[in-house]
Structure formats: C-alpha cells, structure tokens
Amino acid sequence: MDLIEIHWIRSVGSRYATGETPVHAYDEELAQQVMDHLLHRLRLDPPPLGRLGEVGALSTALKDAIGTGPRPVADVLRTYTDDLEPTVVSCDHPAFLAFIPGAPTKAAALFDMVLSASSLHGVSWLEASGAVAAENQVLRLLADLAGLPAAAGGCFVSGGSAGNLSALVVARDTGRRTRGLGDAAPVRIAVSDQVHSSVGNTLRIIGVEPLVVPTEDHRLTGDALRTALDAAERDGGAPVVAVVATAGTTNAGIVDDLAGVAEQARTRALWLHVDAAYGGAALFVPELRDRLRGIEHADSLVMDPHKWMFAPFDCGALLYREPHLARAVHTQDASYLDAIHGADGDTPGEWNPSDYAYHLTRRPRGLPLWFSLAVHGTDAYRDAVARGARTARRTAERVRATDGLELLREPELTVVLVRRTGWRPEDYYAWSKRLLAAGTAFVTPSVWEGETVARLAFLHPDISEETVTGILDSMVGEGS
C-alpha cells in the first residue's frame, strides 16, 4: 500500500466518521437496490404503459426529496418507483403508437447502462478511440445501406434536430464558398411544405431563408422542385444553395421523390440533405429499400436509431458524403483542444466526432446500437423493421374492412391515418385518454388536411394483432 492509497483511506474514513458521505465512493447497498430495480424493469414483458401525472400529486411526492442531508436509498428509490415512474408513458411498450415511438432492444438498453456507468467522453480519438472506432463501424454499416461512397462518415448526435442543424450549417457555408459569396451573404435552402419542424427551426437559427416548395399529395417531387427553382432564379432573391428532402414524414410516413429531387440537386450543384430520421431504417428491408431510391445521392443524411432501429434515447446518426467539408465548418479551435488534433494534425485513421457537428461534449451514444447489432446481427434487425411495416399494412386492411372507419391513405412505412365517421376533434381526444387510462395503448390524434384524425405509428415488432383489433374496435364501439 503506497502513501497515496493510505491518504485516500484516511480521508474517506474520516468523512464517514464525521457523517459526511463521500459522493463518489462505491456504495454496495445503493448499487444493489438500483440494479434490482433495473433487472425488474427489464424483465417486464410488456412493461406498464404508464399514465398521465397530476401536478399536485407530483409536487407532493417531490416536496422533501432533496434536502441538505442524505436520505435512505430505499426511500429515494421508492419515490421514483411509486410516484414518478408510473407517470411516464413507456415508449418501449408495444402499444405506444403515438408520435414516432422508440423501443430499444434489451441488449441496447443494458449496454446504455455500461456507457453511463463508465462515464465515457466521446469527443475525440484521444479520449475514446475504441468507442469512436465502434461507432464508426455502425456509421459505415448505415452508409453502405444508403449507398454512400466509401469515404462517407460522420458522427452520432442526439437526434434528428441536432443532425439537421449540423448538416445544414455545412450546406450553407459550403454553398457560399463554392459560389464565391461572403461569409454573411444571404442564401436560401429549398424545403417542402411538409418538412419536419426541426428544419424550419434550424433555418431560423442559422439565418437562412427557406424557399418553400408546394408538395403534390404531401410529397416533394423533382418536377415541383424544378418549377420552384426556376422561379427562384428570376425573383431576385438570395441564391438557393441546398435542398432538403424527407424520407418518412412524421405525420404520415411519406417518402419524398428522392430520385427526382436528387436529379435537380445534381443539375444545379445544390447540396442535397436527406432527413431520414424516421424512414432510414427501411434501408434494412430489401422490399422497402426501393422506396428510398435516390438517397444514395445525399450530401448529408440523418437517421435516428432511437426510432425504428431500436436504440435507446438519444441517438441520431449523421453522415456526410465528403466529411472533410463538415470538418472545415465544425472543427473548433482553442488552445486546450490542440491536444485533440495534435501539432501536425490527426494521424491517418483517427477520427474526432467533435469535428462533424456543432457539439463538443458528447457521450458515445452509438455504442448501445453497436452492441445490439453485434449481439443480434443485421438479419434480426431486418426482420424487426419489416414487422413494423407489415403490421401497418395489416392494420390498413382491417380499417378498410370495418364499418365506420376510413383509411385516409395507404401506409408507405408504418403510419396509419384513420377517420372515425361522425367524430369531432373532442371525440378523438376523449378516446385517446380512455385508451391510456385503461392501459390499452397510447394513441394521440393528429391533423390531416385540416381535420383531426387518429394516427397510429407502428414500430415495436411485438405488438399483437389482438391489441390492434382492440384499438380499432374501441373506435367503432364508442359511437358517433
């Protein structure tokens, strides 16, 4: 035992003796109780759906949760298990059909615990070379599925919003540079009237005006883009430097005419960004892959594994056709970062995720996906993704065969939009609340062409036909 160890033992021992708890010391009781709960939660099949919390009850439960002194581990954990956890709707429940759900595999969820417990900092090759290498293996897999070239690469970010922001900054700056424009020159980026809200938010943040292109049946087409770009060349406005296409809209799962849009982008030397946060997982399934034809021409591409690829929150994959263009925009320069990049630049093969998005601090959030893919194999992922699309098609067939229900459009991916004849908006919301309160399903209404409708988003491969039938029967049984 050396002097450092003796000093540490004396220091910790003295703090225990005075009642001061060393916050970084390992506590067997704490670890065991938390792990027991984790294992219990993982074994639940399915987990509880959850419910809506009440402000007053939650305020009461949390009133004395944090104080100046310590509390027994069991009491704190009980506050979570009895008062907090039940009021969180479980995204990994098979009947979580609202928004775009996320259902991590058990392997991914377990490895996310390893990631958190290991306190991995995934900023650079210097700090986390093994983690970055594994993340890059997954990014290479996704790039190959999309048909991007061997040089493509990027990093994992928190999700589609962060990916869209990071990519469109590169699109803006690259467009200015290639056109000989100044750093502050106004430019435009073409988007559809159905583009994800995060893209609109991104354009506001980065000071770029959108060129909004009308869609045809809610889909951006090459013809519509050509017409809009021709008009933009004559309207005296700022030059258009990029276009955003969507592979799987959130509201209806619609895939833009990626091939047609890509042709226009190539013809006019525009940066093509594809937001495939939701629909990118379809690349795993051969019979769905053709719906994303044209994605291989993307200059930047976003996919969210925490959606249809069954990774834990938060996990978004950002890829660039030519990563060096992103490095030119995102690499941060500071004296304390010289150690990351080295005096003579990076050694070949080294890769710093901080160079490819607006972030610096980051957890290597691609590792749980890597672990799950390595454990299960890509065939299992293909089958799980395919089941979501198959469930959507079968649900559409049931809707067509059910009196009182109307299918609003054929599902392209996994979203099914349903009208209940005679229902008003308040009927849909009341029905949604009853389903959640009963623990049956979490289904939130949406608006389609100005009308409130039911929207079911199928991603979890384990949802049963009985559950789907029960949901549809509950709509018919509620009356008009």
Coordinates of C-alpha atoms in Angstrom, one line a residue:
M1 CA 0.0 0.0 0.0
D2 CA 1.6 3.3 -1.1
L3 CA 1.2 6.8 0.5
I4 CA -1.5 7.9 -1.9
E5 CA -3.7 4.9 -1.0
I6 CA -3.1 5.5 2.7
H7 CA -4.1 9.1 2.4
W8 CA -7.2 8.2 0.4
I9 CA -8.3 5.7 3.0
R10 CA -7.7 8.1 5.9
S11 CA -9.6 10.9 4.0
V12 CA -12.6 8.7 3.2
G13 CA -12.6 7.1 6.6
S14 CA -12.6 10.5 8.4
R15 CA -15.5 11.7 6.3
Y16 CA -17.5 8.6 7.2
A17 CA -16.7 9.1 10.8
T18 CA -18.0 12.7 10.8
G19 CA -21.2 11.7 9.0
E20 CA -20.0 13.2 5.7
T21 CA -20.9 10.9 2.8
P22 CA -18.2 10.7 0.0
V23 CA -20.4 11.1 -3.0
H24 CA -18.0 9.3 -5.4
A25 CA -17.5 6.3 -3.1
Y26 CA -19.0 3.0 -4.2
D27 CA -22.0 2.0 -2.1
E28 CA -22.9 -1.6 -2.3
E29 CA -26.4 -1.0 -0.9
L30 CA -27.1 1.7 -3.4
A31 CA -25.8 -0.3 -6.3
Q32 CA -27.7 -3.4 -5.4
Q33 CA -31.0 -1.7 -5.0
V34 CA -30.7 0.2 -8.2
M35 CA -29.6 -2.9 -10.1
D36 CA -32.5 -4.9 -8.6
H37 CA -34.9 -2.3 -10.0
L38 CA -33.2 -2.3 -13.4
L39 CA -33.5 -6.0 -13.7
H40 CA -37.1 -6.0 -12.6
R41 CA -37.9 -3.4 -15.2
L42 CA -36.1 -5.3 -18.0
R43 CA -37.9 -8.5 -17.1
L44 CA -41.4 -6.9 -17.5
D45 CA -43.0 -8.1 -20.8
P46 CA -44.6 -5.8 -21.6
P47 CA -43.8 -3.0 -19.3
P48 CA -46.6 -1.0 -17.8
L49 CA -47.9 1.5 -20.3
G50 CA -47.9 4.3 -17.8
R51 CA -50.3 7.2 -17.2
L52 CA -50.6 11.0 -17.1
G53 CA -49.3 12.5 -13.9
E54 CA -51.1 15.1 -11.8
V55 CA -49.2 18.3 -11.0
G56 CA -50.4 18.4 -7.4
A57 CA -49.6 14.7 -6.6
L58 CA -46.1 15.0 -8.2
S59 CA -45.4 18.2 -6.3
T60 CA -46.3 16.5 -3.0
A61 CA -44.2 13.4 -3.8
L62 CA -41.1 15.6 -4.6
K63 CA -41.6 18.1 -1.8
D64 CA -38.9 16.7 0.5
A65 CA -37.0 14.6 -2.0
I66 CA -33.8 16.8 -1.9
G67 CA -32.6 18.2 1.4
T68 CA -29.3 19.2 3.0
G69 CA -28.6 15.8 4.3
P70 CA -28.7 12.2 3.0
R71 CA -31.8 10.0 2.7
P72 CA -32.0 6.3 2.8
V73 CA -31.5 4.8 -0.7
A74 CA -34.7 2.7 -0.4
D75 CA -36.8 5.8 0.4
V76 CA -35.4 7.8 -2.6
L77 CA -35.9 4.8 -4.9
R78 CA -39.4 4.3 -3.6
T79 CA -40.3 7.9 -4.6
Y80 CA -39.2 7.1 -8.1
T81 CA -40.9 3.7 -8.4
D82 CA -44.1 4.6 -6.6
D83 CA -44.7 8.3 -7.7
L84 CA -42.5 9.2 -10.7
E85 CA -42.1 6.1 -12.9
P86 CA -45.9 5.3 -13.2
T87 CA -46.5 8.8 -14.6
V88 CA -44.1 8.3 -17.5
V89 CA -45.6 6.6 -20.6
S90 CA -43.3 3.8 -21.6
C91 CA -42.0 4.2 -25.2
D92 CA -40.9 0.6 -25.2
H93 CA -44.5 -0.7 -24.7
P94 CA -45.6 -2.4 -27.9
A95 CA -48.8 -0.3 -27.9
F96 CA -47.0 3.0 -27.7
L97 CA -48.3 4.2 -31.1
A98 CA -48.1 8.0 -30.6
F99 CA -45.6 10.3 -32.3
I100 CA -42.7 8.2 -33.5
P101 CA -42.0 5.8 -30.7
G102 CA -38.7 4.3 -29.6
A103 CA -38.3 0.7 -28.3
P104 CA -34.7 -0.2 -27.5
T105 CA -33.7 -3.8 -27.6
K106 CA -32.8 -5.3 -24.2
A107 CA -29.2 -5.6 -25.3
A108 CA -29.1 -1.9 -26.3
A109 CA -30.7 -0.8 -23.0
L110 CA -28.3 -2.9 -21.0
F111 CA -25.3 -1.5 -22.8
D112 CA -26.5 2.0 -22.3
M113 CA -26.1 1.3 -18.6
V114 CA -22.5 0.3 -19.2
L115 CA -22.0 3.5 -21.2
S116 CA -23.4 5.7 -18.4
A117 CA -21.5 3.8 -15.6
S118 CA -18.2 4.1 -17.5
S119 CA -18.5 7.9 -17.9
L120 CA -17.2 7.7 -21.5
H121 CA -16.5 11.1 -23.1
G122 CA -16.8 10.6 -26.9
V123 CA -15.4 13.9 -28.1
S124 CA -12.2 12.7 -29.7
W125 CA -10.0 9.8 -30.7
L126 CA -7.6 10.8 -27.9
E127 CA -10.1 10.2 -25.2
A128 CA -12.2 7.4 -26.6
S129 CA -10.6 5.8 -29.6
G130 CA -12.2 2.4 -29.0
A131 CA -15.7 3.8 -28.6
V132 CA -15.3 6.0 -31.7
A133 CA -14.0 3.1 -33.7
A134 CA -17.1 1.0 -32.8
E135 CA -19.4 4.0 -33.5
N136 CA -17.8 4.4 -36.9
Q137 CA -18.3 0.7 -37.7
V138 CA -22.1 1.3 -37.3
L139 CA -21.9 4.5 -39.3
R140 CA -20.2 2.5 -42.1
L141 CA -23.0 0.0 -42.0
L142 CA -25.6 2.7 -42.3
A143 CA -23.6 4.4 -45.1
D144 CA -23.4 1.2 -47.0
L145 CA -27.1 0.6 -46.6
A146 CA -27.8 4.0 -48.0
G147 CA -25.3 3.5 -50.9
L148 CA -23.0 6.3 -49.9
P149 CA -19.3 6.1 -51.0
A150 CA -16.5 4.5 -49.0
A151 CA -15.2 7.9 -47.9
A152 CA -18.6 8.9 -46.2
G153 CA -18.5 9.4 -42.5
G154 CA -19.8 11.5 -39.6
C155 CA -20.8 11.0 -36.0
F156 CA -23.7 10.3 -33.7
V157 CA -25.7 13.2 -32.3
S158 CA -28.7 13.5 -30.0
G159 CA -31.3 13.1 -32.8
G160 CA -32.7 14.5 -36.0
S161 CA -32.9 18.1 -34.8
A162 CA -29.2 18.2 -33.9
G163 CA -28.4 16.3 -37.1
N164 CA -30.4 18.7 -39.3
L165 CA -28.8 21.7 -37.7
S166 CA -25.3 20.5 -38.0
A167 CA -25.7 19.3 -41.6
L168 CA -27.5 22.5 -42.9
V169 CA -24.8 24.7 -41.4
V170 CA -22.3 22.8 -43.6
A171 CA -24.7 23.1 -46.6
R172 CA -25.0 26.8 -46.1
D173 CA -21.3 27.5 -45.6
T174 CA -20.2 25.2 -48.5
G175 CA -22.8 26.8 -50.8
R176 CA -21.4 30.2 -50.0
R177 CA -17.8 29.2 -50.5
T178 CA -18.4 27.3 -53.8
R179 CA -20.3 30.4 -55.2
G180 CA -17.7 32.8 -54.1
L181 CA -20.0 34.5 -51.6
G182 CA -19.1 36.2 -48.4
D183 CA -19.4 34.6 -45.0
A184 CA -22.6 36.6 -44.2
A185 CA -24.1 36.6 -47.7
P186 CA -27.8 35.7 -47.7
V187 CA -28.7 32.4 -49.2
R188 CA -31.8 30.2 -49.4
I189 CA -32.4 26.5 -48.8
A190 CA -35.3 24.8 -50.6
V191 CA -37.7 22.8 -48.4
S192 CA -41.1 21.3 -48.9
D193 CA -44.3 22.5 -47.1
Q194 CA -44.2 19.2 -45.2
V195 CA -40.7 19.4 -44.0
H196 CA -40.1 18.5 -40.3
S197 CA -40.4 21.3 -37.8
S198 CA -36.8 21.0 -36.8
V199 CA -35.7 22.0 -40.3
G200 CA -37.7 25.2 -40.1
N201 CA -36.2 25.9 -36.6
T202 CA -32.7 25.2 -38.0
L203 CA -33.2 27.7 -40.8
R204 CA -34.3 30.4 -38.3
I205 CA -31.2 29.6 -36.1
I206 CA -28.7 29.8 -38.9
G207 CA -30.3 32.8 -40.6
V208 CA -31.3 31.2 -43.8
E209 CA -34.5 32.0 -45.7
P210 CA -36.5 28.9 -46.8
L211 CA -37.7 28.5 -50.4
V212 CA -40.9 26.6 -49.6
V213 CA -41.9 24.2 -52.4
P214 CA -45.5 23.1 -52.6
T215 CA -45.9 19.3 -52.4
E216 CA -48.0 17.0 -54.6
D217 CA -50.1 14.7 -52.4
H218 CA -47.9 15.8 -49.5
R219 CA -44.7 14.6 -51.3
L220 CA -41.9 16.8 -52.6
T221 CA -41.3 15.9 -56.3
G222 CA -38.5 16.6 -58.7
D223 CA -40.9 18.4 -61.0
A224 CA -42.2 20.7 -58.3
L225 CA -38.7 21.5 -57.2
R226 CA -37.6 22.3 -60.7
T227 CA -40.5 24.7 -61.1
A228 CA -39.7 26.4 -57.8
L229 CA -36.0 26.7 -58.6
D230 CA -36.7 28.2 -62.0
A231 CA -38.9 30.8 -60.3
A232 CA -36.3 31.5 -57.7
E233 CA -33.7 32.3 -60.4
R234 CA -36.0 35.0 -61.6
D235 CA -37.4 36.5 -58.4
G236 CA -34.3 38.5 -57.5
G237 CA -33.9 36.8 -54.1
A238 CA -30.9 35.2 -52.5
P239 CA -29.4 32.2 -54.3
V240 CA -30.5 28.7 -53.4
V241 CA -27.6 26.6 -52.2
A242 CA -29.3 23.4 -50.9
V243 CA -32.4 21.4 -50.8
V244 CA -33.9 19.2 -48.0
A245 CA -35.8 16.0 -48.8
T246 CA -37.6 13.8 -46.4
A247 CA -37.6 10.0 -46.2
G248 CA -40.5 9.4 -43.9
T249 CA -42.6 12.4 -42.8
T250 CA -43.5 12.2 -39.1
N251 CA -47.2 12.8 -39.6
A252 CA -47.9 10.2 -42.3
G253 CA -44.6 8.4 -43.1
I254 CA -44.4 9.8 -46.6
V255 CA -41.2 9.5 -48.6
D256 CA -40.3 12.3 -51.0
D257 CA -39.4 11.7 -54.6
L258 CA -35.8 11.3 -53.6
A259 CA -34.5 10.4 -57.1
G260 CA -36.3 13.3 -58.7
V261 CA -35.1 15.8 -56.1
A262 CA -31.5 14.4 -56.3
E263 CA -31.5 14.9 -60.1
Q264 CA -32.4 18.6 -59.7
A265 CA -29.8 19.0 -57.0
R266 CA -27.1 17.5 -59.2
T267 CA -28.1 19.5 -62.2
R268 CA -27.9 22.8 -60.3
A269 CA -25.0 22.0 -58.0
L270 CA -27.1 22.1 -54.9
W271 CA -26.3 20.4 -51.6
L272 CA -28.8 17.6 -51.0
H273 CA -29.7 16.9 -47.4
V274 CA -32.0 14.0 -46.7
D275 CA -33.8 13.9 -43.4
A276 CA -34.4 10.1 -42.9
A277 CA -34.7 10.3 -39.1
Y278 CA -37.7 8.1 -39.2
G279 CA -37.6 6.3 -42.5
G280 CA -33.9 5.5 -42.7
A281 CA -34.4 2.1 -41.0
A282 CA -36.4 0.9 -44.1
L283 CA -32.9 0.5 -45.7
F284 CA -32.5 -2.7 -43.8
V285 CA -35.5 -4.3 -45.6
P286 CA -35.0 -5.1 -49.3
E287 CA -38.7 -4.8 -50.2
L288 CA -38.8 -1.3 -48.7
R289 CA -35.4 -0.1 -50.0
D290 CA -36.7 0.9 -53.4
R291 CA -39.0 3.5 -51.7
L292 CA -35.8 5.3 -50.7
R293 CA -34.2 5.2 -54.2
G294 CA -32.2 8.4 -54.6
I295 CA -31.0 8.5 -51.0
E296 CA -27.6 7.4 -52.3
H297 CA -27.1 10.9 -53.8
A298 CA -27.3 12.7 -50.4
D299 CA -24.5 15.1 -49.5
S300 CA -25.7 14.7 -45.9
L301 CA -28.0 12.3 -44.3
V302 CA -29.7 12.0 -40.9
M303 CA -31.1 8.8 -39.4
D304 CA -32.4 8.3 -35.9
P305 CA -31.6 4.8 -34.5
H306 CA -33.6 5.7 -31.4
K307 CA -36.7 5.4 -33.6
W308 CA -37.0 2.4 -35.9
M309 CA -33.6 0.9 -35.2
F310 CA -34.4 0.2 -31.5
A311 CA -31.6 2.1 -29.8
P312 CA -32.1 4.0 -26.5
F313 CA -32.7 7.7 -26.4
D314 CA -30.9 9.8 -27.5
C315 CA -29.2 8.5 -30.7
G316 CA -29.1 10.1 -34.1
A317 CA -26.7 9.2 -36.9
L318 CA -25.3 12.0 -39.1
L319 CA -23.4 11.1 -42.3
Y320 CA -21.7 13.2 -44.9
R321 CA -20.7 12.2 -48.4
E322 CA -17.5 14.3 -48.0
P323 CA -16.7 14.6 -44.3
H324 CA -13.9 17.0 -44.9
L325 CA -16.5 19.6 -45.8
A326 CA -18.0 19.2 -42.4
R327 CA -14.6 19.4 -40.7
A328 CA -14.0 22.7 -42.4
V329 CA -17.1 24.1 -40.7
H330 CA -17.4 22.4 -37.4
T331 CA -13.8 21.9 -36.1
Q332 CA -13.4 24.1 -33.0
D333 CA -10.2 25.9 -32.5
A334 CA -8.9 26.6 -29.0
S335 CA -5.5 26.2 -27.2
Y336 CA -6.9 23.5 -24.9
L337 CA -8.1 21.5 -27.9
D338 CA -4.6 21.3 -29.6
A339 CA -4.0 18.0 -27.8
I340 CA -7.0 16.5 -29.6
H341 CA -5.8 17.5 -33.1
G342 CA -2.1 17.2 -32.5
A343 CA 0.6 19.6 -33.6
D344 CA 0.8 18.0 -37.1
G345 CA -2.9 17.2 -37.5
D346 CA -4.5 13.8 -36.9
T347 CA -2.8 10.5 -37.6
P348 CA -4.5 8.7 -40.5
G349 CA -7.4 6.7 -39.2
E350 CA -8.0 8.9 -36.2
W351 CA -11.5 10.4 -36.1
N352 CA -12.8 13.2 -33.8
P353 CA -16.6 13.2 -33.6
S354 CA -16.5 16.8 -32.5
D355 CA -15.4 17.8 -36.0
Y356 CA -18.6 16.8 -37.7
A357 CA -21.4 18.5 -35.7
Y358 CA -21.9 21.7 -33.6
H359 CA -21.2 19.8 -30.4
L360 CA -18.1 19.3 -28.3
T361 CA -19.1 17.4 -25.2
R362 CA -20.8 14.2 -26.1
R363 CA -21.4 10.7 -24.9
P364 CA -20.6 7.9 -27.5
R365 CA -24.3 7.3 -27.9
G366 CA -23.8 5.0 -30.9
L367 CA -22.2 2.3 -28.7
P368 CA -25.5 0.7 -27.4
L369 CA -26.6 0.3 -31.1
W370 CA -23.2 -1.2 -31.9
F371 CA -23.6 -3.7 -29.1
S372 CA -27.1 -4.7 -30.0
L373 CA -26.2 -5.1 -33.7
A374 CA -23.2 -7.2 -32.8
V375 CA -25.3 -9.4 -30.4
H376 CA -28.3 -9.9 -32.7
G377 CA -27.0 -9.4 -36.2
T378 CA -28.4 -7.4 -39.1
D379 CA -30.8 -10.1 -40.2
A380 CA -32.6 -9.8 -36.9
Y381 CA -32.8 -6.0 -37.4
R382 CA -34.1 -6.5 -40.9
D383 CA -36.9 -8.8 -39.6
A384 CA -37.8 -6.5 -36.7
V385 CA -38.1 -3.4 -39.0
A386 CA -40.1 -5.4 -41.6
R387 CA -42.6 -6.4 -38.9
G388 CA -43.5 -2.8 -38.2
A389 CA -44.3 -2.2 -41.9
R390 CA -46.2 -5.4 -42.1
T391 CA -48.3 -4.5 -39.1
A392 CA -49.2 -1.2 -40.7
R393 CA -50.3 -2.9 -43.9
R394 CA -52.5 -5.4 -42.0
T395 CA -54.0 -2.6 -39.9
A396 CA -54.9 -0.7 -43.1
E397 CA -56.7 -3.8 -44.3
R398 CA -58.7 -4.0 -41.1
V399 CA -59.6 -0.4 -41.3
R400 CA -60.9 -0.8 -44.8
A401 CA -63.0 -3.8 -43.7
T402 CA -64.5 -2.0 -40.7
D403 CA -67.8 -0.1 -41.0
G404 CA -67.5 3.4 -39.5
L405 CA -63.7 3.6 -40.1
E406 CA -62.0 5.2 -43.2
L407 CA -58.4 4.7 -44.2
L408 CA -57.0 8.1 -45.3
R409 CA -54.1 6.8 -47.3
E410 CA -52.1 3.7 -47.9
P411 CA -49.2 3.5 -45.4
E412 CA -45.8 3.8 -47.1
L413 CA -43.9 2.9 -44.0
T414 CA -45.6 2.3 -40.6
V415 CA -48.0 5.2 -40.0
V416 CA -51.7 4.6 -40.4
L417 CA -54.2 7.5 -40.5
V418 CA -57.8 6.7 -39.7
R419 CA -61.0 8.7 -39.7
R420 CA -64.0 7.7 -37.5
T421 CA -67.1 8.7 -39.3
G422 CA -69.0 11.3 -37.4
W423 CA -66.4 12.1 -34.8
R424 CA -65.4 15.6 -33.8
P425 CA -61.9 16.6 -32.5
E426 CA -63.0 16.2 -28.9
D427 CA -64.2 12.7 -29.6
Y428 CA -60.7 11.6 -30.8
Y429 CA -59.0 13.2 -27.7
A430 CA -61.5 11.6 -25.3
W431 CA -61.0 8.2 -26.9
S432 CA -57.2 8.7 -26.7
K433 CA -57.4 9.4 -22.9
R434 CA -59.6 6.4 -22.3
L435 CA -57.2 4.1 -24.1
L436 CA -54.3 5.4 -22.0
A437 CA -56.2 5.3 -18.7
A438 CA -57.2 1.7 -19.4
G439 CA -53.6 0.7 -20.1
T440 CA -54.5 -0.4 -23.6
A441 CA -52.5 1.8 -25.8
F442 CA -51.0 5.3 -26.2
V443 CA -52.5 6.8 -29.4
T444 CA -52.6 10.6 -29.9
P445 CA -54.7 12.3 -32.6
S446 CA -53.2 14.4 -35.3
V447 CA -54.4 16.7 -38.0
W448 CA -54.6 15.7 -41.6
E449 CA -55.6 18.2 -44.3
G450 CA -57.2 20.3 -41.6
E451 CA -59.1 17.5 -39.9
T452 CA -58.5 15.8 -36.6
V453 CA -57.9 12.1 -37.2
A454 CA -56.5 9.1 -35.4
R455 CA -52.8 8.3 -36.1
L456 CA -51.2 5.0 -35.3
A457 CA -47.4 4.7 -35.7
F458 CA -46.2 1.1 -35.6
L459 CA -42.5 0.5 -34.8
H460 CA -42.4 -2.1 -32.0
P461 CA -42.2 -5.6 -33.6
D462 CA -44.0 -7.3 -30.7
I463 CA -47.4 -5.5 -30.9
S464 CA -50.1 -8.2 -31.2
E465 CA -52.9 -8.4 -33.7
E466 CA -55.3 -8.7 -30.7
T467 CA -54.1 -5.3 -29.4
V468 CA -54.6 -3.7 -32.8
T469 CA -58.0 -5.2 -33.2
G470 CA -59.0 -4.0 -29.8
I471 CA -57.9 -0.4 -30.6
L472 CA -59.9 -0.3 -33.8
D473 CA -62.9 -2.0 -32.1
S474 CA -62.8 0.7 -29.4
M475 CA -63.2 3.4 -32.0
V476 CA -66.3 1.7 -33.5
G477 CA -67.7 0.9 -30.1
E478 CA -67.6 4.5 -28.9
G479 CA -70.4 5.5 -31.2
S480 CA -70.7 8.7 -33.3

